[in-house]
């Protein structure tokens, strides 16, 4: 799926994006984002929130770590929806993860939540290339997303639960929420680890809430 289509889809769901995230995750999405901050280095001072969206993760980081991240997002309406939440940060940059408008080694940490499924569609190799470029030598990369579980019980739950998501979400935006469920089942946690390991060292995968969500984390990029 081209970046233009991804952008258009998120523009269309921006208004109720946070509401449906909370609804469909039973509010667990808030705990998952908090888990990201536990993987940040104490010395992290220059943080990029890649795909900042409505700003929830950046808000958590500012509260837990005391650092206001720089935000980058493809979709302007996602950023503008919760501008009050983002008012303490510098204005988010509108741009693409495959061609970031930042100098080399500009950040010591990149965080990203619920973006990997989109990155896979537009070119995950290029995204990790860009992450490695804008991170410094000891750059810390932490990524959160939902993905296809390896546990059979969790997988069976997903198949049933996705029918509910497709029905409810479909009443609001059928294309977007069918894409959501399909993209989750299309994202293999080991695939992400493999791709990330091509540019980063010692990639660790952490399972959250019985494999409903995952965190991929590396503390250093390859030279």
PDB file of C-alpha atoms in Angstrom:
ATOM      1  CA  UNK A   1       0.000   0.000   0.000  1.00  0.00           C
ATOM      2  CA  UNK A   2       1.521   3.364  -1.039  1.00  0.00           C
ATOM      3  CA  UNK A   3       2.195   6.029   1.588  1.00  0.00           C
ATOM      4  CA  UNK A   4      -0.499   8.198  -0.007  1.00  0.00           C
ATOM      5  CA  UNK A   5      -3.155   5.574   0.748  1.00  0.00           C
ATOM      6  CA  UNK A   6      -1.886   5.060   4.309  1.00  0.00           C
ATOM      7  CA  UNK A   7      -2.031   8.807   4.877  1.00  0.00           C
ATOM      8  CA  UNK A   8      -5.557   9.076   3.489  1.00  0.00           C
ATOM      9  CA  UNK A   9      -6.795   6.210   5.651  1.00  0.00           C
ATOM     10  CA  UNK A  10      -5.471   7.723   8.883  1.00  0.00           C
ATOM     11  CA  UNK A  11      -6.799  11.147   7.909  1.00  0.00           C
ATOM     12  CA  UNK A  12     -10.247   9.575   7.721  1.00  0.00           C
ATOM     13  CA  UNK A  13     -10.106   7.888  11.158  1.00  0.00           C
ATOM     14  CA  UNK A  14      -8.295  10.645  13.080  1.00  0.00           C
ATOM     15  CA  UNK A  15     -11.441  11.992  14.730  1.00  0.00           C
ATOM     16  CA  UNK A  16     -12.198   8.791  16.681  1.00  0.00           C
ATOM     17  CA  UNK A  17      -8.758   7.148  16.562  1.00  0.00           C
ATOM     18  CA  UNK A  18      -8.041   7.310  20.306  1.00  0.00           C
ATOM     19  CA  UNK A  19     -11.593   6.315  21.224  1.00  0.00           C
ATOM     20  CA  UNK A  20     -11.481   3.140  19.142  1.00  0.00           C
ATOM     21  CA  UNK A  21      -7.959   2.307  20.354  1.00  0.00           C
ATOM     22  CA  UNK A  22      -9.165   2.380  23.946  1.00  0.00           C
ATOM     23  CA  UNK A  23     -12.383   0.535  23.121  1.00  0.00           C
ATOM     24  CA  UNK A  24     -10.858  -2.300  21.111  1.00  0.00           C
ATOM     25  CA  UNK A  25      -7.935  -2.837  23.510  1.00  0.00           C
ATOM     26  CA  UNK A  26     -10.037  -2.569  26.686  1.00  0.00           C
ATOM     27  CA  UNK A  27      -7.772   0.361  27.626  1.00  0.00           C
ATOM     28  CA  UNK A  28      -4.707  -1.918  27.546  1.00  0.00           C
ATOM     29  CA  UNK A  29      -3.139   0.338  24.931  1.00  0.00           C
ATOM     30  CA  UNK A  30      -2.438   2.820  27.722  1.00  0.00           C
ATOM     31  CA  UNK A  31      -0.478   0.234  29.717  1.00  0.00           C
ATOM     32  CA  UNK A  32       1.437  -0.850  26.629  1.00  0.00           C
ATOM     33  CA  UNK A  33       2.562   2.703  25.933  1.00  0.00           C
ATOM     34  CA  UNK A  34       3.699   3.052  29.540  1.00  0.00           C
ATOM     35  CA  UNK A  35       5.788  -0.095  29.032  1.00  0.00           C
ATOM     36  CA  UNK A  36       7.747   1.704  26.316  1.00  0.00           C
ATOM     37  CA  UNK A  37       9.087   4.274  28.782  1.00  0.00           C
ATOM     38  CA  UNK A  38      10.608   1.494  30.901  1.00  0.00           C
ATOM     39  CA  UNK A  39      12.991   0.737  28.032  1.00  0.00           C
ATOM     40  CA  UNK A  40      14.291   4.287  27.685  1.00  0.00           C
ATOM     41  CA  UNK A  41      17.832   5.001  28.800  1.00  0.00           C
ATOM     42  CA  UNK A  42      18.242   7.430  31.686  1.00  0.00           C
ATOM     43  CA  UNK A  43      20.536   9.566  29.558  1.00  0.00           C
ATOM     44  CA  UNK A  44      18.001   9.877  26.730  1.00  0.00           C
ATOM     45  CA  UNK A  45      17.627  13.578  26.010  1.00  0.00           C
ATOM     46  CA  UNK A  46      16.992  13.812  22.270  1.00  0.00           C
ATOM     47  CA  UNK A  47      14.021  11.561  21.554  1.00  0.00           C
ATOM     48  CA  UNK A  48      12.113  11.133  18.302  1.00  0.00           C
ATOM     49  CA  UNK A  49       8.541   9.854  18.444  1.00  0.00           C
ATOM     50  CA  UNK A  50       8.224   8.296  15.009  1.00  0.00           C
ATOM     51  CA  UNK A  51       4.583   8.355  13.938  1.00  0.00           C
ATOM     52  CA  UNK A  52       3.581  10.567  16.875  1.00  0.00           C
ATOM     53  CA  UNK A  53      -0.074  10.537  15.849  1.00  0.00           C
ATOM     54  CA  UNK A  54      -2.275  12.044  18.545  1.00  0.00           C
ATOM     55  CA  UNK A  55       0.625  12.302  20.982  1.00  0.00           C
ATOM     56  CA  UNK A  56      -0.216   9.794  23.695  1.00  0.00           C
ATOM     57  CA  UNK A  57       3.223   8.162  23.778  1.00  0.00           C
ATOM     58  CA  UNK A  58       5.040  11.505  23.813  1.00  0.00           C
ATOM     59  CA  UNK A  59       2.797  12.642  26.640  1.00  0.00           C
ATOM     60  CA  UNK A  60       3.693   9.511  28.638  1.00  0.00           C
ATOM     61  CA  UNK A  61       7.391  10.072  28.019  1.00  0.00           C
ATOM     62  CA  UNK A  62       7.210  13.681  29.162  1.00  0.00           C
ATOM     63  CA  UNK A  63       5.494  12.567  32.381  1.00  0.00           C
ATOM     64  CA  UNK A  64       7.702   9.546  33.113  1.00  0.00           C
ATOM     65  CA  UNK A  65      11.090  10.676  31.813  1.00  0.00           C
ATOM     66  CA  UNK A  66      10.829  14.455  31.809  1.00  0.00           C
ATOM     67  CA  UNK A  67      11.877  14.794  28.171  1.00  0.00           C
ATOM     68  CA  UNK A  68       9.686  16.292  25.454  1.00  0.00           C
ATOM     69  CA  UNK A  69      10.174  14.255  22.249  1.00  0.00           C
ATOM     70  CA  UNK A  70      10.333  15.612  18.741  1.00  0.00           C
ATOM     71  CA  UNK A  71       7.412  14.202  16.772  1.00  0.00           C
ATOM     72  CA  UNK A  72       7.252  13.067  13.147  1.00  0.00           C
ATOM     73  CA  UNK A  73       4.046  11.966  11.459  1.00  0.00           C
ATOM     74  CA  UNK A  74       2.719  11.477   7.957  1.00  0.00           C
ATOM     75  CA  UNK A  75      -0.793  12.621   8.822  1.00  0.00           C
ATOM     76  CA  UNK A  76      -1.404  16.227   9.816  1.00  0.00           C
ATOM     77  CA  UNK A  77      -4.957  15.703  11.047  1.00  0.00           C
ATOM     78  CA  UNK A  78      -3.803  13.063  13.562  1.00  0.00           C
ATOM     79  CA  UNK A  79      -1.438  15.607  15.097  1.00  0.00           C
ATOM     80  CA  UNK A  80      -3.931  18.472  15.043  1.00  0.00           C
ATOM     81  CA  UNK A  81      -6.684  16.432  16.713  1.00  0.00           C
ATOM     82  CA  UNK A  82      -4.993  16.532  20.103  1.00  0.00           C
ATOM     83  CA  UNK A  83      -2.938  19.685  19.760  1.00  0.00           C
ATOM     84  CA  UNK A  84      -3.698  20.639  23.387  1.00  0.00           C
ATOM     85  CA  UNK A  85      -1.961  17.477  24.524  1.00  0.00           C
ATOM     86  CA  UNK A  86       1.051  18.339  22.381  1.00  0.00           C
ATOM     87  CA  UNK A  87       1.304  22.011  23.274  1.00  0.00           C
ATOM     88  CA  UNK A  88       4.232  21.423  25.609  1.00  0.00           C
ATOM     89  CA  UNK A  89       6.284  19.937  22.787  1.00  0.00           C
ATOM     90  CA  UNK A  90       7.868  21.523  19.782  1.00  0.00           C
ATOM     91  CA  UNK A  91       5.550  21.488  16.783  1.00  0.00           C
ATOM     92  CA  UNK A  92       5.496  17.974  15.280  1.00  0.00           C
ATOM     93  CA  UNK A  93       7.128  17.632  11.890  1.00  0.00           C
ATOM     94  CA  UNK A  94       4.965  16.409   9.019  1.00  0.00           C
ATOM     95  CA  UNK A  95       6.999  13.941   6.993  1.00  0.00           C
ATOM     96  CA  UNK A  96       7.663  10.335   6.089  1.00  0.00           C
ATOM     97  CA  UNK A  97       9.545   7.632   7.979  1.00  0.00           C
ATOM     98  CA  UNK A  98      11.199   6.490   4.755  1.00  0.00           C
ATOM     99  CA  UNK A  99      12.865   9.874   4.245  1.00  0.00           C
ATOM    100  CA  UNK A 100      13.158  11.659   7.585  1.00  0.00           C
ATOM    101  CA  UNK A 101      13.914  15.399   7.477  1.00  0.00           C
ATOM    102  CA  UNK A 102      16.621  15.189  10.152  1.00  0.00           C
ATOM    103  CA  UNK A 103      20.413  15.296  10.097  1.00  0.00           C
ATOM    104  CA  UNK A 104      22.543  12.205  10.742  1.00  0.00           C
ATOM    105  CA  UNK A 105      22.955  11.176  14.411  1.00  0.00           C
ATOM    106  CA  UNK A 106      20.366  13.744  15.539  1.00  0.00           C
ATOM    107  CA  UNK A 107      18.768  11.577  18.259  1.00  0.00           C
ATOM    108  CA  UNK A 108      19.847   9.232  21.028  1.00  0.00           C
ATOM    109  CA  UNK A 109      16.463   7.473  21.162  1.00  0.00           C
ATOM    110  CA  UNK A 110      13.643   6.676  18.734  1.00  0.00           C
ATOM    111  CA  UNK A 111      10.297   5.430  20.005  1.00  0.00           C
ATOM    112  CA  UNK A 112       7.341   4.390  17.896  1.00  0.00           C
ATOM    113  CA  UNK A 113       3.930   2.914  18.678  1.00  0.00           C
ATOM    114  CA  UNK A 114       1.553   1.091  16.337  1.00  0.00           C
ATOM    115  CA  UNK A 115       3.434   2.039  13.198  1.00  0.00           C
ATOM    116  CA  UNK A 116       5.241  -1.144  12.167  1.00  0.00           C
ATOM    117  CA  UNK A 117       2.255  -2.515  10.274  1.00  0.00           C
ATOM    118  CA  UNK A 118       2.187   0.641   8.169  1.00  0.00           C
ATOM    119  CA  UNK A 119       5.971   0.596   7.787  1.00  0.00           C
ATOM    120  CA  UNK A 120       5.805  -2.931   6.401  1.00  0.00           C
ATOM    121  CA  UNK A 121       3.431  -1.716   3.700  1.00  0.00           C
ATOM    122  CA  UNK A 122       5.559   1.270   2.642  1.00  0.00           C
ATOM    123  CA  UNK A 123       9.035  -0.274   3.033  1.00  0.00           C
ATOM    124  CA  UNK A 124      10.259  -1.442   6.428  1.00  0.00           C
ATOM    125  CA  UNK A 125      13.875  -1.786   5.249  1.00  0.00           C
ATOM    126  CA  UNK A 126      14.008   1.884   4.306  1.00  0.00           C
ATOM    127  CA  UNK A 127      12.444   2.875   7.633  1.00  0.00           C
ATOM    128  CA  UNK A 128      15.110   0.997   9.598  1.00  0.00           C
ATOM    129  CA  UNK A 129      17.796   2.490   7.339  1.00  0.00           C
ATOM    130  CA  UNK A 130      16.527   5.942   8.260  1.00  0.00           C
ATOM    131  CA  UNK A 131      16.295   5.075  11.958  1.00  0.00           C
ATOM    132  CA  UNK A 132      19.931   3.966  11.908  1.00  0.00           C
ATOM    133  CA  UNK A 133      20.931   7.156  10.099  1.00  0.00           C
ATOM    134  CA  UNK A 134      19.301   9.647  12.472  1.00  0.00           C
ATOM    135  CA  UNK A 135      20.294   7.772  15.652  1.00  0.00           C
ATOM    136  CA  UNK A 136      23.717   8.304  17.166  1.00  0.00           C
ATOM    137  CA  UNK A 137      26.218   5.482  17.648  1.00  0.00           C
ATOM    138  CA  UNK A 138      24.610   4.268  20.883  1.00  0.00           C
ATOM    139  CA  UNK A 139      21.118   4.957  19.657  1.00  0.00           C
ATOM    140  CA  UNK A 140      18.232   3.364  21.520  1.00  0.00           C
ATOM    141  CA  UNK A 141      15.313   2.066  19.390  1.00  0.00           C
ATOM    142  CA  UNK A 142      12.032   1.015  21.039  1.00  0.00           C
ATOM    143  CA  UNK A 143       9.023  -0.001  18.933  1.00  0.00           C
ATOM    144  CA  UNK A 144       5.575  -1.111  20.087  1.00  0.00           C
ATOM    145  CA  UNK A 145       2.872  -2.756  18.002  1.00  0.00           C
ATOM    146  CA  UNK A 146       0.307  -5.508  17.837  1.00  0.00           C
ATOM    147  CA  UNK A 147       1.247  -8.528  15.729  1.00  0.00           C
ATOM    148  CA  UNK A 148       0.197 -12.062  14.932  1.00  0.00           C
ATOM    149  CA  UNK A 149       0.542 -14.156  18.115  1.00  0.00           C
ATOM    150  CA  UNK A 150       2.423 -17.441  18.076  1.00  0.00           C
ATOM    151  CA  UNK A 151       0.325 -18.896  20.891  1.00  0.00           C
ATOM    152  CA  UNK A 152      -2.562 -20.963  19.506  1.00  0.00           C
ATOM    153  CA  UNK A 153      -4.998 -19.869  22.199  1.00  0.00           C
ATOM    154  CA  UNK A 154      -4.216 -16.199  21.606  1.00  0.00           C
ATOM    155  CA  UNK A 155      -4.494 -16.756  17.861  1.00  0.00           C
ATOM    156  CA  UNK A 156      -7.925 -18.354  18.226  1.00  0.00           C
ATOM    157  CA  UNK A 157      -9.047 -15.406  20.360  1.00  0.00           C
ATOM    158  CA  UNK A 158      -7.824 -12.972  17.709  1.00  0.00           C
ATOM    159  CA  UNK A 159      -9.847 -14.609  14.951  1.00  0.00           C
ATOM    160  CA  UNK A 160     -13.061 -14.315  16.974  1.00  0.00           C
ATOM    161  CA  UNK A 161     -12.306 -10.857  18.326  1.00  0.00           C
ATOM    162  CA  UNK A 162     -11.444  -9.470  14.902  1.00  0.00           C
ATOM    163  CA  UNK A 163     -14.930 -10.287  13.694  1.00  0.00           C
ATOM    164  CA  UNK A 164     -16.231  -7.970  16.413  1.00  0.00           C
ATOM    165  CA  UNK A 165     -13.727  -5.236  15.536  1.00  0.00           C
ATOM    166  CA  UNK A 166     -14.579  -5.477  11.848  1.00  0.00           C
ATOM    167  CA  UNK A 167     -18.286  -5.189  12.605  1.00  0.00           C
ATOM    168  CA  UNK A 168     -18.088  -2.247  15.038  1.00  0.00           C
ATOM    169  CA  UNK A 169     -15.242  -0.438  13.301  1.00  0.00           C
ATOM    170  CA  UNK A 170     -16.824  -1.106   9.947  1.00  0.00           C
ATOM    171  CA  UNK A 171     -19.806   1.010  10.937  1.00  0.00           C
ATOM    172  CA  UNK A 172     -17.417   3.959  11.133  1.00  0.00           C
ATOM    173  CA  UNK A 173     -14.842   3.159   8.441  1.00  0.00           C
ATOM    174  CA  UNK A 174     -15.029  -0.278   6.881  1.00  0.00           C
ATOM    175  CA  UNK A 175     -11.800  -0.043   4.874  1.00  0.00           C
ATOM    176  CA  UNK A 176      -9.659   1.192   7.754  1.00  0.00           C
ATOM    177  CA  UNK A 177     -10.713  -1.387  10.316  1.00  0.00           C
ATOM    178  CA  UNK A 178     -10.534  -4.311   7.936  1.00  0.00           C
ATOM    179  CA  UNK A 179      -7.031  -3.104   7.077  1.00  0.00           C
ATOM    180  CA  UNK A 180      -6.254  -2.931  10.807  1.00  0.00           C
ATOM    181  CA  UNK A 181      -7.150  -6.549  11.507  1.00  0.00           C
ATOM    182  CA  UNK A 182      -5.531  -7.850   8.330  1.00  0.00           C
ATOM    183  CA  UNK A 183      -2.320  -5.934   9.015  1.00  0.00           C
ATOM    184  CA  UNK A 184      -2.044  -7.393  12.519  1.00  0.00           C
ATOM    185  CA  UNK A 185      -2.278 -10.943  11.191  1.00  0.00           C
ATOM    186  CA  UNK A 186       0.223 -10.043   8.467  1.00  0.00           C
ATOM    187  CA  UNK A 187       2.900  -8.866  10.926  1.00  0.00           C
ATOM    188  CA  UNK A 188       5.160 -11.639  12.214  1.00  0.00           C
ATOM    189  CA  UNK A 189       7.138 -10.693  15.366  1.00  0.00           C
ATOM    190  CA  UNK A 190      10.146 -12.672  14.133  1.00  0.00           C
ATOM    191  CA  UNK A 191      10.031 -10.888  10.782  1.00  0.00           C
ATOM    192  CA  UNK A 192      10.295  -7.540  12.565  1.00  0.00           C
ATOM    193  CA  UNK A 193      13.181  -8.807  14.702  1.00  0.00           C
ATOM    194  CA  UNK A 194      15.006 -10.075  11.615  1.00  0.00           C
ATOM    195  CA  UNK A 195      14.602  -6.792   9.731  1.00  0.00           C
ATOM    196  CA  UNK A 196      15.538  -4.710  12.754  1.00  0.00           C
ATOM    197  CA  UNK A 197      18.604  -6.887  13.394  1.00  0.00           C
ATOM    198  CA  UNK A 198      19.989  -5.995   9.979  1.00  0.00           C
ATOM    199  CA  UNK A 199      20.658  -2.455  11.258  1.00  0.00           C
ATOM    200  CA  UNK A 200      20.670  -2.834  15.048  1.00  0.00           C
ATOM    201  CA  UNK A 201      22.465  -5.005  17.607  1.00  0.00           C
ATOM    202  CA  UNK A 202      20.972  -7.360  20.208  1.00  0.00           C
ATOM    203  CA  UNK A 203      17.313  -6.913  19.328  1.00  0.00           C
ATOM    204  CA  UNK A 204      15.070  -8.146  22.137  1.00  0.00           C
ATOM    205  CA  UNK A 205      11.373  -8.951  21.765  1.00  0.00           C
ATOM    206  CA  UNK A 206       9.050  -8.535  24.744  1.00  0.00           C
ATOM    207  CA  UNK A 207       5.547 -10.008  24.783  1.00  0.00           C
ATOM    208  CA  UNK A 208       2.760  -7.974  26.365  1.00  0.00           C
ATOM    209  CA  UNK A 209      -0.600  -9.259  27.626  1.00  0.00           C
ATOM    210  CA  UNK A 210      -0.295 -12.808  26.349  1.00  0.00           C
ATOM    211  CA  UNK A 211       1.173 -11.932  22.947  1.00  0.00           C
ATOM    212  CA  UNK A 212      -1.460  -9.355  22.074  1.00  0.00           C
ATOM    213  CA  UNK A 213       1.246  -6.721  21.727  1.00  0.00           C
ATOM    214  CA  UNK A 214       5.038  -6.689  21.469  1.00  0.00           C
ATOM    215  CA  UNK A 215       7.977  -4.393  22.125  1.00  0.00           C
ATOM    216  CA  UNK A 216      11.110  -4.663  19.969  1.00  0.00           C
ATOM    217  CA  UNK A 217      14.139  -3.040  21.576  1.00  0.00           C
ATOM    218  CA  UNK A 218      17.780  -2.457  20.675  1.00  0.00           C
ATOM    219  CA  UNK A 219      20.253  -0.266  22.568  1.00  0.00           C
ATOM    220  CA  UNK A 220      22.825   0.181  19.796  1.00  0.00           C
ATOM    221  CA  UNK A 221      22.832   0.458  16.020  1.00  0.00           C
ATOM    222  CA  UNK A 222      25.320  -1.310  13.803  1.00  0.00           C
ATOM    223  CA  UNK A 223      28.252   0.782  12.601  1.00  0.00           C
TER     224      UNK A 223
END
